[in-house]
CSV table of C-alpha atoms in Angstrom, one decimal:
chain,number,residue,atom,x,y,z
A,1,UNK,CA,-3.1,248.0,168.8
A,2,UNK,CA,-4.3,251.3,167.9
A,3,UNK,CA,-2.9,251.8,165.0
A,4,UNK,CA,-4.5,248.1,164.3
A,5,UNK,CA,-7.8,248.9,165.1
A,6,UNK,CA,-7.9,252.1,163.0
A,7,UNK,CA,-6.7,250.4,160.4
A,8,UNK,CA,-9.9,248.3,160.5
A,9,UNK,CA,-12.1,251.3,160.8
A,10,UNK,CA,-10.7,252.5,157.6
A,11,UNK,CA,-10.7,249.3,155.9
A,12,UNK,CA,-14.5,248.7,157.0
A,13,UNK,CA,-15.2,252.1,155.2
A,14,UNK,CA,-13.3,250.9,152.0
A,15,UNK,CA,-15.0,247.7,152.3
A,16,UNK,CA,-18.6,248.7,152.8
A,17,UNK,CA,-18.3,251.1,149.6
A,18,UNK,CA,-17.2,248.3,147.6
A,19,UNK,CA,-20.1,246.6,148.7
A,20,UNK,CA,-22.6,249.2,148.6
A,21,UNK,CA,-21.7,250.1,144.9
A,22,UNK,CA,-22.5,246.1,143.9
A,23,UNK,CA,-25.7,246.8,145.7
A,24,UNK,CA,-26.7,250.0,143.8
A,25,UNK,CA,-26.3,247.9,140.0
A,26,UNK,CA,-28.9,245.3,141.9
A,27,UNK,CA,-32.7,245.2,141.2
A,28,UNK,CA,-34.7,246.1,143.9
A,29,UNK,CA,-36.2,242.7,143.8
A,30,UNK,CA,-32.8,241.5,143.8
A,31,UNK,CA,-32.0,243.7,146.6
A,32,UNK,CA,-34.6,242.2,148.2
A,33,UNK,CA,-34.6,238.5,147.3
A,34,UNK,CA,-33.8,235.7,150.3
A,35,UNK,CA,-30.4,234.1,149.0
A,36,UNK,CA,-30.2,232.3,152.4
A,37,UNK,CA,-27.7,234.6,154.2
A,38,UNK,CA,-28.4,234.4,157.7
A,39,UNK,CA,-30.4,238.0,157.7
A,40,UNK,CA,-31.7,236.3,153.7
A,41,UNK,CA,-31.3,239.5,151.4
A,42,UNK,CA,-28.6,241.3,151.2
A,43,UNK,CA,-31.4,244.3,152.1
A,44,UNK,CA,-32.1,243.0,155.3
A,45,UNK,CA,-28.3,241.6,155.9
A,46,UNK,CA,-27.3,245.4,155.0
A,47,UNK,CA,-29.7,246.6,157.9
A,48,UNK,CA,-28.4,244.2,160.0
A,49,UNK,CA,-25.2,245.6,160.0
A,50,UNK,CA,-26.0,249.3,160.7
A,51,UNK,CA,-28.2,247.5,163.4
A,52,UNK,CA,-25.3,245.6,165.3
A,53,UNK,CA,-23.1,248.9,164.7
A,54,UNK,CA,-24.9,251.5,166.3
A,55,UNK,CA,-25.8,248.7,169.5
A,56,UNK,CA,-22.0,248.3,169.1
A,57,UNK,CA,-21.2,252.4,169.5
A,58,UNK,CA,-23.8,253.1,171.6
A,59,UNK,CA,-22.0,250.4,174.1
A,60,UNK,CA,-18.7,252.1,173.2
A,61,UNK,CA,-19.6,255.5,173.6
A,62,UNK,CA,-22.5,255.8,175.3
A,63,UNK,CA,-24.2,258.0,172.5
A,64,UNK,CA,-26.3,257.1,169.4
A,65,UNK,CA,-29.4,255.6,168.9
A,66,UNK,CA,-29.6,251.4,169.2
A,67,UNK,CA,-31.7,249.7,168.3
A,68,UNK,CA,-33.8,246.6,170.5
A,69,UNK,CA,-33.3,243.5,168.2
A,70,UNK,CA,-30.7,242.1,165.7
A,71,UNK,CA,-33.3,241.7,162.4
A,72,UNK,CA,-34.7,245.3,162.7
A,73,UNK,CA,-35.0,247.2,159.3
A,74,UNK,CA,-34.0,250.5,159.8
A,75,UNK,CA,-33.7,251.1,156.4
A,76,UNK,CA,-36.6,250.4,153.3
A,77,UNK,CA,-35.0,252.9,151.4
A,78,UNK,CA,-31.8,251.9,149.3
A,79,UNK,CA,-30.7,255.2,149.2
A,80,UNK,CA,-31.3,256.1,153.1
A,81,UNK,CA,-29.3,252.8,153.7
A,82,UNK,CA,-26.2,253.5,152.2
A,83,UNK,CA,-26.4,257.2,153.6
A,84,UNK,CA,-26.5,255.7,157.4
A,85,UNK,CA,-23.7,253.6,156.5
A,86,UNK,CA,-21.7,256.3,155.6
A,87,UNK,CA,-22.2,258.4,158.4
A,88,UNK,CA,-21.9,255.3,161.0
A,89,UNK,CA,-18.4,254.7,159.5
A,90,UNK,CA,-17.0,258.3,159.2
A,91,UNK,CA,-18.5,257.7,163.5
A,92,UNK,CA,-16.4,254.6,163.4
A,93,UNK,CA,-13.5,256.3,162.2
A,94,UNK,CA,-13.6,259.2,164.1
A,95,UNK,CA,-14.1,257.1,167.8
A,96,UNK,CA,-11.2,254.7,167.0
A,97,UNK,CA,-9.4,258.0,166.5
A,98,UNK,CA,-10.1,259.1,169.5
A,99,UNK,CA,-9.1,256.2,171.6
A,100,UNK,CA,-5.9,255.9,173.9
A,101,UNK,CA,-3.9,252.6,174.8
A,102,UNK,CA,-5.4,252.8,178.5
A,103,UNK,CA,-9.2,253.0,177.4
A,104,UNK,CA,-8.2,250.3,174.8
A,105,UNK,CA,-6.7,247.5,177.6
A,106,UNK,CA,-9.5,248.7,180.3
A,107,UNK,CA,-12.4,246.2,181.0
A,108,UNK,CA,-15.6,247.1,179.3
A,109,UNK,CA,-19.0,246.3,180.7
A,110,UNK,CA,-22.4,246.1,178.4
A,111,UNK,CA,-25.6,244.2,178.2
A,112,UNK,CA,-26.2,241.7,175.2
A,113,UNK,CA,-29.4,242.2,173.3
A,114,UNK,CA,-30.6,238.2,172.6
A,115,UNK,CA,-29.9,237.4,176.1
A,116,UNK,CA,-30.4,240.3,178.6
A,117,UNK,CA,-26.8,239.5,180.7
A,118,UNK,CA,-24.0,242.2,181.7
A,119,UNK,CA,-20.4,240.7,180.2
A,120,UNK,CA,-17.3,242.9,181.5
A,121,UNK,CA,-14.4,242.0,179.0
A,122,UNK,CA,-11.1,243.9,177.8
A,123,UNK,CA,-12.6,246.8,175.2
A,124,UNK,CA,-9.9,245.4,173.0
A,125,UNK,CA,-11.5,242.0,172.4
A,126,UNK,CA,-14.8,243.9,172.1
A,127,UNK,CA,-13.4,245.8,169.3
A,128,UNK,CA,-12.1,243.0,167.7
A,129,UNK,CA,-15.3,241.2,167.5
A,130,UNK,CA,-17.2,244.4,166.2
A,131,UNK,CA,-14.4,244.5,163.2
A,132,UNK,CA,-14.2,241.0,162.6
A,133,UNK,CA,-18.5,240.9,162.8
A,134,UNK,CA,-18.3,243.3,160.0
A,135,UNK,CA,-16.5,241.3,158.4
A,136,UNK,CA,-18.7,238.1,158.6
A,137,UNK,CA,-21.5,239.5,157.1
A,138,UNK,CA,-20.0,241.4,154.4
A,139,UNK,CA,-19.1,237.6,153.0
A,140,UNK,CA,-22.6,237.0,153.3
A,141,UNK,CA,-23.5,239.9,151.2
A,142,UNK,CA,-20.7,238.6,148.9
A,143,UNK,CA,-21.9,235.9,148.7
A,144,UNK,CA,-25.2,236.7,148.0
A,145,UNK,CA,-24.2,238.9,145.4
A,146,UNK,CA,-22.5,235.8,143.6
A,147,UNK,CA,-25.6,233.8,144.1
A,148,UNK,CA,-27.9,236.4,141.7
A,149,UNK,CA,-25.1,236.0,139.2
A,150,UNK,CA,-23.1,239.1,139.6
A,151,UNK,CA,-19.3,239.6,139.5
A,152,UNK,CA,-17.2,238.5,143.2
A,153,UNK,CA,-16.3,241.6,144.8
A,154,UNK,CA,-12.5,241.8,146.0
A,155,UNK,CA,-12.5,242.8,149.4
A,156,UNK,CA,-9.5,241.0,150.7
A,157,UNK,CA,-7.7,243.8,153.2
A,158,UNK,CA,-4.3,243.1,151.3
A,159,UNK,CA,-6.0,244.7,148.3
A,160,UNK,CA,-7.9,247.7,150.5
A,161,UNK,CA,-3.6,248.3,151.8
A,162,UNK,CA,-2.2,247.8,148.3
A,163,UNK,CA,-4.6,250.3,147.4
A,164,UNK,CA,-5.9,253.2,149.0
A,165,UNK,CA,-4.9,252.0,151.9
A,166,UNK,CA,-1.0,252.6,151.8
A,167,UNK,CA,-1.0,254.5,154.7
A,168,UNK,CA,-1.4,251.4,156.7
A,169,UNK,CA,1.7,249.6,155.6
């Protein structure tokens, strides 16, 4: 599973440049315009996700800054935005490099931000959800992307392994 989850952590990086260089050909109104994505523009659904990933690693390593609620705006600045995100997934990157099969299988014990409870589960499954969150809301900035008329992005992790991901397979 190791090898699985840094796998993801490199994939997320691939992924989030894709993403981030569709954002930078935007408008800032249409960086900034509600296409009804859960978080509405992809602005605030971009935020959202260097939001839930430093809660996420301050959780996992017990470092980092984290912030209180999910909708928080760390970000106005386009430019400051995609910086964070690059340095939060060279972080990602470097933690899931540092990670053994023991820590991996242990149990895990946080405290959610919506509802103030502790949950003790297997850091695996933890890790899966971070990935797989990622994931989630990079198809909402997809999508968003389609909906002000620019081109679909191909983000499909069979094409991040078929390309500069070969060291995977």
């Amino acid at each position: 599973m190791l090898r699985h989850y840094r796998m993801f952590a490199a994939y997320n990086r691939w992924a989030n440049t894709q993403v981030y260089a569709a954002a930078a050909e935007l408008s800032d109104a249409e960086f900034r315009n509600d296409r009804g994505a859960f978080f509405g523009s992809l602005h605030r659904t971009l935020n959202h996700l260097i939001v839930a990933d430093r809660i996420w690693m301050k959780r996992f390593t017990g470092t980092g800054e984290a912030p209180t609620t999910l909708d928080a705006v760390l970000f106005e600045d386009r430019n400051a935005l995609a910086a964070a995100r690059k340095i939060e997934d060279e972080r990602i990157i470097a933690w899931t490099g540092m990670l053994d099969e023991r820590t991996l299988a242990a149990n895990f014990t946080y405290v959610t931000v919506v509802q103030p409870v502790e949950i003790t589960q297997p850091l695996s499954a933890a890790l899966a959800h971070f990935f797989n969150h990622q994931t989630h809301h990079r198809g909402q900035c997809h999508m968003t992307l389609t909906a002000l008329g620019k081109p679909s992005l191909t983000l499909d992790l069979i094409y991040f392994l078929r390309s500069e991901g070969r060291e995977w397979m």
